[in-house]
Structure formats: C-alpha cells, structure tokens
Short mmCIF file of C-alpha atoms in Angstrom, two decimals:
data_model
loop_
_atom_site.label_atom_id
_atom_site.label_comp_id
_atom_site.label_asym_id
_atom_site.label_seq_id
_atom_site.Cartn_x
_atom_site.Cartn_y
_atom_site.Cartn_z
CA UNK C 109 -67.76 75.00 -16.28
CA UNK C 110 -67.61 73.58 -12.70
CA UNK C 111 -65.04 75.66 -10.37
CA UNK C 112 -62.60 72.71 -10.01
CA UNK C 113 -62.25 72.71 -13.85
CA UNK C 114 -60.98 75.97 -14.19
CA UNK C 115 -57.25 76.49 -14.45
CA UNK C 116 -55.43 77.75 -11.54
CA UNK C 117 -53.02 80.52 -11.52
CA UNK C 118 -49.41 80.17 -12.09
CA UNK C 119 -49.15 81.72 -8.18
CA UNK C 120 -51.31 78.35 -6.86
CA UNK C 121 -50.20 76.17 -8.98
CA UNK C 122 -46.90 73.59 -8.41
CA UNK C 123 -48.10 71.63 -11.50
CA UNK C 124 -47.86 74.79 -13.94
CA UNK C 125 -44.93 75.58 -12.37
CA UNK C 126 -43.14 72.59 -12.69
CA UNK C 127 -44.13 72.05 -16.31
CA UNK C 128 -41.94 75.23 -16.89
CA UNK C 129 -39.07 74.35 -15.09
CA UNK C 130 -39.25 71.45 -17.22
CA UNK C 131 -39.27 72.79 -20.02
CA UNK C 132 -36.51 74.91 -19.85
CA UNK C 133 -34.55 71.79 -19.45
CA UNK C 134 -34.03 69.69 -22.78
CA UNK C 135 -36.50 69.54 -25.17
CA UNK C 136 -39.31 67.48 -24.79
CA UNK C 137 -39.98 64.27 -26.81
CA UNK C 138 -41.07 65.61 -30.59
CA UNK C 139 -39.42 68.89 -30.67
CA UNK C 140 -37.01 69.51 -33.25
CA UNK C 141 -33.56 71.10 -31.97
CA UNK C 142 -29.87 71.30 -33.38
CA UNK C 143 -28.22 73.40 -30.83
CA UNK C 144 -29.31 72.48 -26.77
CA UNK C 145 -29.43 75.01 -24.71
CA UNK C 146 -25.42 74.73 -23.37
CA UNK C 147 -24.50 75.28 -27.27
CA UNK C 148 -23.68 72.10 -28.38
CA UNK C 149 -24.11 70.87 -31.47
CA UNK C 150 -26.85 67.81 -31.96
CA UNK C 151 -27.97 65.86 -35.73
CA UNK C 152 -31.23 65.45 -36.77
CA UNK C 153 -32.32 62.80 -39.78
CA UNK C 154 -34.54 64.81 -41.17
CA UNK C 155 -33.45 68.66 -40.81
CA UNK C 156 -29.80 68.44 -40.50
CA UNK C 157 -29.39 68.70 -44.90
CA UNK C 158 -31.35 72.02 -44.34
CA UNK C 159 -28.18 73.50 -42.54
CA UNK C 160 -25.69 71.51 -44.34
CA UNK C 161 -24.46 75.05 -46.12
CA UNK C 162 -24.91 77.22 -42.96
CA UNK C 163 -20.88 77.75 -41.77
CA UNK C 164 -19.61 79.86 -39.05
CA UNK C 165 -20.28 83.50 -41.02
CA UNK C 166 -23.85 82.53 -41.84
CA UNK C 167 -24.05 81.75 -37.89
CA UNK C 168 -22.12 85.35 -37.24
CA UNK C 169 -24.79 86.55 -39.50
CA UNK C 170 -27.30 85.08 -37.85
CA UNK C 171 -26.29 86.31 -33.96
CA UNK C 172 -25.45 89.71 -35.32
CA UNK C 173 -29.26 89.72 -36.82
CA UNK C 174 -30.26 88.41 -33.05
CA UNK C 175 -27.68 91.02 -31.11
CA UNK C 176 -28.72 93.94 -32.90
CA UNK C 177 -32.78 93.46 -32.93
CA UNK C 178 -32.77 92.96 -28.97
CA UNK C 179 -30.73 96.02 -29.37
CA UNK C 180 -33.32 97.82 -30.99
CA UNK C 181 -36.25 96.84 -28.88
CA UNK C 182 -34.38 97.76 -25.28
CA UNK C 183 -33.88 101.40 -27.55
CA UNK C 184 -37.42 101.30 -28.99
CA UNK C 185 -38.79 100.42 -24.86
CA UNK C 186 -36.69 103.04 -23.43
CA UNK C 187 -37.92 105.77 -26.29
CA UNK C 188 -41.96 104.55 -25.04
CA UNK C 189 -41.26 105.13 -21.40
CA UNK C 190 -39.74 108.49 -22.16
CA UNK C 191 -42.51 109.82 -23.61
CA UNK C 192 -41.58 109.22 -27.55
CA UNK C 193 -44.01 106.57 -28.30
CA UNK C 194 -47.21 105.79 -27.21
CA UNK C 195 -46.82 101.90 -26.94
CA UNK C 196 -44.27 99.52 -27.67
CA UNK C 197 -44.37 95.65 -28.55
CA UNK C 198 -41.15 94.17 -26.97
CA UNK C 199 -39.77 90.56 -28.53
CA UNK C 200 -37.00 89.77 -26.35
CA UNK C 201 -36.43 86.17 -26.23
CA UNK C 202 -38.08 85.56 -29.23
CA UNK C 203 -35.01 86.58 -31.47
CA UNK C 204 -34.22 82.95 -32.69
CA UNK C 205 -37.56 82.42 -33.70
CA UNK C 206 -37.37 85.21 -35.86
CA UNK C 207 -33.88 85.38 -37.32
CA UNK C 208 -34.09 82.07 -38.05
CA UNK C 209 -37.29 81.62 -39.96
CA UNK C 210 -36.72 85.19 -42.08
CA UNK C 211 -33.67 83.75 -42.95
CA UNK C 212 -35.08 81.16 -44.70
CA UNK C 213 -37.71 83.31 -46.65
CA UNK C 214 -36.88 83.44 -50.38
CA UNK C 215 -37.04 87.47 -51.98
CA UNK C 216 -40.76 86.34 -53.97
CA UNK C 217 -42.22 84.88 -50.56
CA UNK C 218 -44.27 87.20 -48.30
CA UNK C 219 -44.86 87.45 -44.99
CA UNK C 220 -47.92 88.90 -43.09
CA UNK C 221 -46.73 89.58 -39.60
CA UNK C 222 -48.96 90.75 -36.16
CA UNK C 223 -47.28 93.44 -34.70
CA UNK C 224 -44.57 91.99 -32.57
CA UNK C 225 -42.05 90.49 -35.59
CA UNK C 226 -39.55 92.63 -35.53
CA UNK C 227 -36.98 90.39 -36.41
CA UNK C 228 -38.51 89.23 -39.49
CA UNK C 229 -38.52 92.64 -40.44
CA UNK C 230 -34.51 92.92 -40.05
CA UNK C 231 -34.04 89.96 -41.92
CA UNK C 232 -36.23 91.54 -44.96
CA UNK C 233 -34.60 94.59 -45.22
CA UNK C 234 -36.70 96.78 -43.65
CA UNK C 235 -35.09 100.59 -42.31
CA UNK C 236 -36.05 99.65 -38.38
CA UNK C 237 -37.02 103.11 -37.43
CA UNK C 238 -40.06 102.95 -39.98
CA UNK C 239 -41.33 100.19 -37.67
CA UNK C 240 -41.74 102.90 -34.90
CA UNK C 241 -43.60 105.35 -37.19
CA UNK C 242 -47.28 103.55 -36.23
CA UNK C 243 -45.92 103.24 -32.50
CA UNK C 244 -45.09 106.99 -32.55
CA UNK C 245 -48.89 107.85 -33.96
CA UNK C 246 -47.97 109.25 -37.04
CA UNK C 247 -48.78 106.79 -39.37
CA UNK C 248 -51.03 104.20 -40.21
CA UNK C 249 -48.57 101.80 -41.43
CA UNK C 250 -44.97 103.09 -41.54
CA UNK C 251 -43.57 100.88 -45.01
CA UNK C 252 -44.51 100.32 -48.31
CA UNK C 253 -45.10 96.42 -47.80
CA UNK C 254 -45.00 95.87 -51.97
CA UNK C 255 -40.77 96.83 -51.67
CA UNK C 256 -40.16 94.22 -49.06
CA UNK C 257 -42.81 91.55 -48.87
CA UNK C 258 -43.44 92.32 -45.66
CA UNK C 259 -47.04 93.34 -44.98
CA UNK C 260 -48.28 96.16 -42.56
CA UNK C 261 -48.35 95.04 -38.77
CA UNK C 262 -51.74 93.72 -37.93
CA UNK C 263 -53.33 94.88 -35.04
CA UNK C 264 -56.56 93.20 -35.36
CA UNK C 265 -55.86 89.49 -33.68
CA UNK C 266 -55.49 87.15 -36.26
CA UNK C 267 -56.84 88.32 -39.06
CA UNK C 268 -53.91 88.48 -41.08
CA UNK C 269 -54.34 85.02 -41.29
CA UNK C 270 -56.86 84.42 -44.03
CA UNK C 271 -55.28 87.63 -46.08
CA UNK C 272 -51.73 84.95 -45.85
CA UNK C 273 -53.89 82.16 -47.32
CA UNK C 274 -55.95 84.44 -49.89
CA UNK C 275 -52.50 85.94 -51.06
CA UNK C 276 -51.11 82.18 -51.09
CA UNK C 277 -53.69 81.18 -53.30
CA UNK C 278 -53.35 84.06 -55.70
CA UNK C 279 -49.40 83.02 -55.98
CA UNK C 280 -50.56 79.84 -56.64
CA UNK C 281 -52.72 80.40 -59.60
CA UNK C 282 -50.26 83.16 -60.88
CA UNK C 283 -47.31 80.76 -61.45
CA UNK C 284 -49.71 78.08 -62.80
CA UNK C 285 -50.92 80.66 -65.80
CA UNK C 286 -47.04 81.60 -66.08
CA UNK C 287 -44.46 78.72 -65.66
CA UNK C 288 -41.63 81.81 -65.40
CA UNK C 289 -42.90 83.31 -62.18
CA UNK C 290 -40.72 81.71 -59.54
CA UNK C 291 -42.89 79.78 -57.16
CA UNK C 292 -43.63 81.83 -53.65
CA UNK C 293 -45.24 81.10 -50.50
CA UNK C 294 -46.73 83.13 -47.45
CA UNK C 295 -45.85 83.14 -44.28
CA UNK C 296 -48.76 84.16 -41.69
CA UNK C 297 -46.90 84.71 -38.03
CA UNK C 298 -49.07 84.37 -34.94
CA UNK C 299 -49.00 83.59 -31.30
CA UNK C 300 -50.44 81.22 -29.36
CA UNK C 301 -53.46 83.12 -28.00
CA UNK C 302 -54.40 84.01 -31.41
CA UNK C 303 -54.31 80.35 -32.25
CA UNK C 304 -57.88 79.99 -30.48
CA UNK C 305 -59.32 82.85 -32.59
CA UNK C 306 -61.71 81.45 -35.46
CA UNK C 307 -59.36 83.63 -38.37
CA UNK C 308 -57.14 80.73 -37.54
CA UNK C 309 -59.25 77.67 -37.78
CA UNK C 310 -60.95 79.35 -41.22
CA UNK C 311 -57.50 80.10 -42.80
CA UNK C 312 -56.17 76.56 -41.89
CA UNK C 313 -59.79 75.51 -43.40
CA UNK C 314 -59.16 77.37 -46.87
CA UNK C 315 -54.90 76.23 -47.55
CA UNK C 316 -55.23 72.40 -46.78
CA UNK C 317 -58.79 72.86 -49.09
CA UNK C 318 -56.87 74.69 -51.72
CA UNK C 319 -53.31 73.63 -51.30
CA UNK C 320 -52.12 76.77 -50.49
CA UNK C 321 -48.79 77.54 -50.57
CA UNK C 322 -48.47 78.84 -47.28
CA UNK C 323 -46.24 78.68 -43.64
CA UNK C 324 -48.33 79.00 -40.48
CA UNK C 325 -45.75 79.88 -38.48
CA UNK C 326 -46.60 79.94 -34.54
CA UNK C 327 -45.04 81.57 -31.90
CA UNK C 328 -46.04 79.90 -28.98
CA UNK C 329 -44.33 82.28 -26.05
CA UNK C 330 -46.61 80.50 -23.47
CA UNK C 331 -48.67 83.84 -22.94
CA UNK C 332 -51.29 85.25 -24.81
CA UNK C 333 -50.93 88.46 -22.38
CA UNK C 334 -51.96 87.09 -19.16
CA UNK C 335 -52.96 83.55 -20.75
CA UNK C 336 -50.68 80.35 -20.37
CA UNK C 337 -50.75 78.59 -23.33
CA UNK C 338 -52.18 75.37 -21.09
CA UNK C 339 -55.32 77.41 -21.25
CA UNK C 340 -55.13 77.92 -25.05
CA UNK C 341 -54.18 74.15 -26.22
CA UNK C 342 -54.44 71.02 -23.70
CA UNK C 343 -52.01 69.33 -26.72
CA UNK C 344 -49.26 70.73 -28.30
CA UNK C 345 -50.55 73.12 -30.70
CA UNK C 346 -48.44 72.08 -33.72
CA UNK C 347 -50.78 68.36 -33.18
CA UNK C 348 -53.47 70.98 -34.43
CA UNK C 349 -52.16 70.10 -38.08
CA UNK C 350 -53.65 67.32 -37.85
CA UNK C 351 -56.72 67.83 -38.23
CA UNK C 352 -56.57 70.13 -41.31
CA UNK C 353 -54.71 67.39 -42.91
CA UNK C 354 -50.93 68.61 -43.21
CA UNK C 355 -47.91 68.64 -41.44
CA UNK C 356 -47.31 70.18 -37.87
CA UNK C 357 -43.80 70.72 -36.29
CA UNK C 358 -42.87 71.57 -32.97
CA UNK C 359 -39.45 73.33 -32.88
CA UNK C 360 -37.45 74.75 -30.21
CA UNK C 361 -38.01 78.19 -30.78
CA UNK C 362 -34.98 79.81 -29.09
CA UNK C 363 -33.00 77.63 -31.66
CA UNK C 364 -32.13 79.45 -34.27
CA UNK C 365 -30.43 77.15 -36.46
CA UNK C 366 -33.54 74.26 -36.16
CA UNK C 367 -35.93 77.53 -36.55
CA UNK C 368 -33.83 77.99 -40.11
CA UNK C 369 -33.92 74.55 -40.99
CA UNK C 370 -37.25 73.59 -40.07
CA UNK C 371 -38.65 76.93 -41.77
CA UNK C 372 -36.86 75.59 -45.05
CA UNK C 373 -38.49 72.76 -45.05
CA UNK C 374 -42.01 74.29 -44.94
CA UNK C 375 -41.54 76.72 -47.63
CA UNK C 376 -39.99 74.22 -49.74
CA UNK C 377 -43.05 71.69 -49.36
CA UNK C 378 -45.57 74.73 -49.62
CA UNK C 379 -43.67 76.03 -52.82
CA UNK C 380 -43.56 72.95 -54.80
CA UNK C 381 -47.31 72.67 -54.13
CA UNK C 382 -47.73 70.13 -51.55
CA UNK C 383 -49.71 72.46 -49.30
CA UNK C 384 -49.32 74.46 -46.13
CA UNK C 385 -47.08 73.62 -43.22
CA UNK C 386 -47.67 74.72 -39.26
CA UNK C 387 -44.65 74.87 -37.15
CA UNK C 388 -44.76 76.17 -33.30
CA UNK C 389 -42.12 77.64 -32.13
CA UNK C 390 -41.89 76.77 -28.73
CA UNK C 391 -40.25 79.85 -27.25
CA UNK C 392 -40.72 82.20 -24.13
CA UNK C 393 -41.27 86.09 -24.18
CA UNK C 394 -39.25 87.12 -21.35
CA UNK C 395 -41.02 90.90 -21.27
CA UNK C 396 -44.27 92.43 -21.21
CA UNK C 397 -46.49 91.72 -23.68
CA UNK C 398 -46.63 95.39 -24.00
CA UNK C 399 -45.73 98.25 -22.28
CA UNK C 400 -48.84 98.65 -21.11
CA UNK C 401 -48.86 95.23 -19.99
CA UNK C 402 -47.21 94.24 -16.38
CA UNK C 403 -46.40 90.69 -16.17
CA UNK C 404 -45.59 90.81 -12.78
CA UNK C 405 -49.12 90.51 -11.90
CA UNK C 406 -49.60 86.83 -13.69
CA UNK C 407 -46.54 84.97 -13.35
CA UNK C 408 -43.43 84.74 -11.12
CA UNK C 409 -39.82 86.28 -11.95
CA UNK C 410 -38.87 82.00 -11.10
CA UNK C 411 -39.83 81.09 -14.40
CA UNK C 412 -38.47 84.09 -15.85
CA UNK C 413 -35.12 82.71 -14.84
CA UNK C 414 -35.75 79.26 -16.07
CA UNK C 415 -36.04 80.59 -19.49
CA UNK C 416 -33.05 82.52 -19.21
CA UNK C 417 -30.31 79.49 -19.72
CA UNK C 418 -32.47 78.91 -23.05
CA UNK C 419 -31.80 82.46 -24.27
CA UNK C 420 -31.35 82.28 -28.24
CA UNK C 421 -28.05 84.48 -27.74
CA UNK C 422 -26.60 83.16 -24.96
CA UNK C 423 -26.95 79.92 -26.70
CA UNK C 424 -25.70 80.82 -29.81
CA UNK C 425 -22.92 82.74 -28.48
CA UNK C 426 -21.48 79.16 -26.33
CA UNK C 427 -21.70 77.91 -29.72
CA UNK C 428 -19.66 80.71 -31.81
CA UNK C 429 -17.01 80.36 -28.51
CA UNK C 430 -16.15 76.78 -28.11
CA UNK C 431 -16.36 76.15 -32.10
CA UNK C 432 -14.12 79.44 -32.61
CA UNK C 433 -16.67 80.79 -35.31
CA UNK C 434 -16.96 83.90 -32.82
CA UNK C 435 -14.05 86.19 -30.41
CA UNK C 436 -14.08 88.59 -28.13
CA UNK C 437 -13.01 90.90 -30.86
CA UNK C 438 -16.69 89.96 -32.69
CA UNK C 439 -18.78 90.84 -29.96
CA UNK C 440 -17.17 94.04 -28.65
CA UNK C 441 -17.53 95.11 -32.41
CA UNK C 442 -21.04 94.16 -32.18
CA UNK C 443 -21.66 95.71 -29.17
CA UNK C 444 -20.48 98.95 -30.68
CA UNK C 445 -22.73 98.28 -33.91
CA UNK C 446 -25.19 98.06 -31.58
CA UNK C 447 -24.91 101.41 -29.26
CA UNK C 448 -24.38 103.02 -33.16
CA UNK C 449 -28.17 101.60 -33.94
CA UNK C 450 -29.91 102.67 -30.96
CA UNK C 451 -28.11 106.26 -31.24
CA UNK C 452 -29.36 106.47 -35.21
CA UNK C 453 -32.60 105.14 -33.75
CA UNK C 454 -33.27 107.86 -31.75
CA UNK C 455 -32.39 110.19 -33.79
CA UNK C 456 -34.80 109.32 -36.43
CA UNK C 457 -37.79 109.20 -34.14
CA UNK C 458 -37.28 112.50 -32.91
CA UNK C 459 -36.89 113.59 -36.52
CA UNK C 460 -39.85 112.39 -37.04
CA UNK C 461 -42.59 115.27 -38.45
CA UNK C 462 -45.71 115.01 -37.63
CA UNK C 463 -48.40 114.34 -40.49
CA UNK C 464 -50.44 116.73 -42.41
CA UNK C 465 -54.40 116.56 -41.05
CA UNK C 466 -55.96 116.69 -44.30
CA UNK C 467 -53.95 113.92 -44.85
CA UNK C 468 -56.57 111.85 -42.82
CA UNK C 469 -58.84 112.75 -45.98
CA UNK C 470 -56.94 112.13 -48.31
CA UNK C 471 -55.78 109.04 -47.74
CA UNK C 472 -58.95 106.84 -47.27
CA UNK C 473 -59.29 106.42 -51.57
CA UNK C 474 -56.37 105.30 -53.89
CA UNK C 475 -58.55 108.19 -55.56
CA UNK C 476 -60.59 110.99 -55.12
CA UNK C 477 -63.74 110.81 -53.33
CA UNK C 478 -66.43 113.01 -54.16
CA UNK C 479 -68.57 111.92 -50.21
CA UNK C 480 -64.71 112.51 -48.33
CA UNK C 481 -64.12 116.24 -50.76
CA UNK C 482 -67.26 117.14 -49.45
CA UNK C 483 -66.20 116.08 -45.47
CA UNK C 484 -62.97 117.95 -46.07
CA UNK C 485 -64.48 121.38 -46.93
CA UNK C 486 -66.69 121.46 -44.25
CA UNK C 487 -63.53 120.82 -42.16
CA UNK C 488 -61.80 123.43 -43.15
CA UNK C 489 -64.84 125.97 -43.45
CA UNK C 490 -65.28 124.65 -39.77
CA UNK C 491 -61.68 125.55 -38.95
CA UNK C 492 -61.79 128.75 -40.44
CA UNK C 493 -64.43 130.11 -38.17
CA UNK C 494 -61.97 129.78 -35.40
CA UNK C 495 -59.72 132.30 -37.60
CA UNK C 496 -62.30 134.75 -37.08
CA UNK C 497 -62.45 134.73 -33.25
CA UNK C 498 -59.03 134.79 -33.25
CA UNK C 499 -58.97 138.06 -35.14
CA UNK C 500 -61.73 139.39 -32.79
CA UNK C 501 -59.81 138.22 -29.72
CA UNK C 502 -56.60 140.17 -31.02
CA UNK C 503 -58.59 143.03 -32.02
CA UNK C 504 -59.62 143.26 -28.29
CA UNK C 505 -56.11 142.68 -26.60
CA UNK C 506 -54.73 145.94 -28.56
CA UNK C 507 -57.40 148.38 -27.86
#
C-alpha cells in the first residue's frame, strides 16, 4: 500500500476529526432515531408501531436499566484499579445500545455476547457480580448460560459468531419437527473491529444460506481499540447486508428507544423465518477499551466531548423531564439504588473464594477422564514431595 494511502491519525487529521464532530450532531441520512439527542420526541414510518406500547414506566424502566449498569461498571473499574480484578471491560456510553436491544429479546431467544455486554446481561436477569467472577480469575465463565440464555463472554474475537448462527439453525429445525416450541432467534453482539474478522463474513455466509433465525447485532463504537472504524469499513457497515442478501440497519445507537424498536423488528423477521437481520449501532465508547488500554494515546479528549451531548442518559433523562414521565424524586431514588448496587457489588467480590486447584482437572470432561486421573495423581504425588521437605526443614529449625 503506497504511504499516501494509509490512514492518518486522528492527531493529523482535520477530515477525521470533522467527520466526528459531525456526527455527534443529528443523525446522518439513513439512520434510524426516535429520540435526537436534546430529547425530543421524532416518528418514524416504519419503527414507530414497535414502540407504540412503550409508556413512560417502560421508559423509567428502561433509564433505571441504563443508570444502574453505568453504575456498575464505574464500581466494577474502580474494584480493577484497586487491585480486585485483574482487567475490566468498561461500556460507558454504550448503555442504550444495550438496554434497548435486551429489552426486546423474548425469554426462548439467546444471545451470545463478547465480553463487553454488560447491559444485555442486566436486562436477562443475570446476578451482576457473577459477571466479575472471570475478571477476578476465579472462574472460567462465572454463569450457567442454559438459566438465562445468555452465553459465556467470548474472549476469542468473533468467534461467537458462527456458534450464534449454528445455535440459530438448531432452533430452527427444532420448532419445525415440533410446531409447540415457540419460535427463537440468536442474537450474536460484536463490534466494529471484529466486523473485519473472517468468523464474521463465514457466519453471515451460513444464516442468509440457511435462513437462520438470527440478529447480528453491531456495535459500532468507532474503535476497535486503537482502530477508527474508517479503517475497518470505507461504507457504513450495516450496507455490508447487502451483500449476504438480507436486511442491514443503521440505528442511532445511544437511542434507546429506536435501539428497542429496531431490535424488534429483527427478531420478529428472523423468528417467523425470513432470515437474519444486521443492525449497527452507531454509538461511541467514551472509555478505554480496557483498563489496560489508554485512549489518550489515539484520539483527542475533543471528540470525547462531542459525544457527550449524545449520551444515552442524558438524553433520555431531557426526555423523562419535559414529558413529566421522570422527577427529581425518581432520580435521587435512583441514585441511591445505585450507591446500594455498587456497595453489594463490592461486597460480593471480596467474598469471593478462591477455587479449588484440582478443580482445573476436574473440570476439562462433563466426565471422568482416565488421560486427566492419571495428570492429577502425578500432581498431587508431585505436591506431596514438597510435604516432605517441609517436615525436614521443621525437623531442623527445632533441634
């Protein structure tokens, strides 16, 4: 690639810059939005029936799901720089995106998340501090995913992809041998840098082959770490559709209400067998990508601020105020709920026991394994010999 093709930083580059600015405006031609970022209220001919039964307590609901998850990440970031966990995956600014599209699952759908959707794990029920149990190194997963339909957090970029279209397809097939079993979907969440990873491309491949019912659901936070997403896609990424052959819709991502309403959509055209769906939320993640991550070093605290008049709360909360679905009296209670959560929060991680070694054994098989039995005793014949120098050594110290 010739030198002058490459793309500039966002520190050299006006163009980049501007396009950010920009979009922290309005939305831009094509993206769906019911709520602008000043919280008023806008129609849609298409999406606006999806919403028709959401009232002021669903939208309550729907901020208090917001208010307290933010809560829980600025609790879950403070417990990682104190020494509790060893890494934490913040999702500030990415709460409507969430909230709006777990909403909208239905109890038989499933969802295969990455490791940042937090939010969608609220909204299925999920106890949050069992979330932190991988962060905190004592587990590899932290949930049974069969109680909640919420699979394990992938680490592995993309790659819960194809398991979302494999599972779709087995939902598929078992409500076609059995009428009774209420039709499900999958969701697969991703973000924008894994967008460019093959998983992707072969998932999106196998559902519009197969008709899968599943919900490629994008969350495009304009950084795949250090990435901008102009890097990733030189189109919109929900255009991508496209060529698979099924429907791609950009929403504004820190609208929660036109997250919900879109989202409805696509699981209702993937569950009555039409075939998947893609929709990008167009959002912004206003922290790290991780805490290991410093995002000072790629892009300016400018845009930062440009995102901020779009935050999904803020927005939400101009809303709740001017319509009178939301008081003072609301938010000081939530507030309160909040400080509660992150207090319980701690509390539970520090409670949190360590696991057994042998567990590592154990655990590889649903059943016993004669090759991993055999690996274990000379473990624990290896850890025994230790006893005996530690006899020896205290043998020594008394004479």
């Amino acid at each position: 690639m010739a030198l002058e093709h490459l793309p500039a930083s966002e520190f050299d580059s006006a163009e980049l810059d501007e396009t950010l600015m920009r979009a922290a405006g309005s939305a831009p031609e094509g993206m769906v939005q019911l709520l602008t970022p000043d919280g008023e209220r806008v129609g849609h001919q298409l999406y606006e029936q999806y919403v028709l039964d959401v009232d002021a307590e669903v939208l309550r609901s729907f901020y208090r799901d917001m208010f307290l998850i933010r809560r829980f990440d600025v609790e879950a970031t403070a417990l990682q720089r104190q020494g509790e966990l060893v890494m934490w995956v913040p999702l500030t600014g990415q709460e409507g995106a969430q909230i709006g599209s777990g909403r909208a699952l239905a109890v038989q759908d499933y969802v295969f998340p990455t490791y940042r959707e937090h939010g969608v794990a609220l909204t299925r029920g999920l106890e949050l501090s069992h979330l932190l149990r991988r962060f905190r190194g004592i587990s590899h997963g932290g949930w049974d995913p069969r109680e909640s339909n919420f699979h394990l957090y992938t680490l592995v970029l993309a790659a819960q992809v194809p398991h979302a279209v494999g599972y779709a397809m087995g939902m598929a097939r078992d409500q076609a041998a059995d009428p009774s079993v209420p039709a499900g979907a999958t969701v697969a969440y991703f973000g924008d840098g894994a967008s460019s990873e093959g998983d992707v491309h072969e998932g999106m491949v196998f559902a519009a082959s197969y008709d899968a019912p599943v919900v490629f659901f994008c969350q495009n936070n304009h950084w795949a770490i250090s990435v901008p997403t102009e890097v990733q896609s030189r189109i919109p990424l929900a255009n991508r559709a496209q060529g698979y052959g099924f429907p791609g819709i950009r929403v504004d991502g820190n609208d929660v209400l036109a997250v919900h309403a879109v989202t409805r959509w696509a699981l209702e055209h993937a569950r009555s067998g039409k075939g998947p769906v893609l929709i990008e939320a167009f959002t912004y993640r206003m922290s790290a990508h991780t805490t290991a991550d410093d995002p000072t070093k790629y892009r300016l605290s400018a845009d930062e601020q440009a995102w901020t008049s779009r935050d999904p709360l803020i927005r939400l909360e101009k809303y709740l105020r001017s319509s009178g679905g939301g008081d003072d009296a609301f938010f000081s209670a939530l507030a309160a709920e909040g400080d509660e959560l992150a207090v319980k929060l701690r509390a539970d991680v520090q409670a949190m026991e360590p696991p057994v070694f042998e567990d590592s054994f154990t655990d590889v098989y649903a059943d016993p394994h004669p090759l991993i039995r055999e690996e274990l005793a000379f473990h624990q014949a290896y850890e025994d010999g230790f006893a005996d120098d530690d006899e020896e050594d205290a043998e020594e110290a008394g004479a």
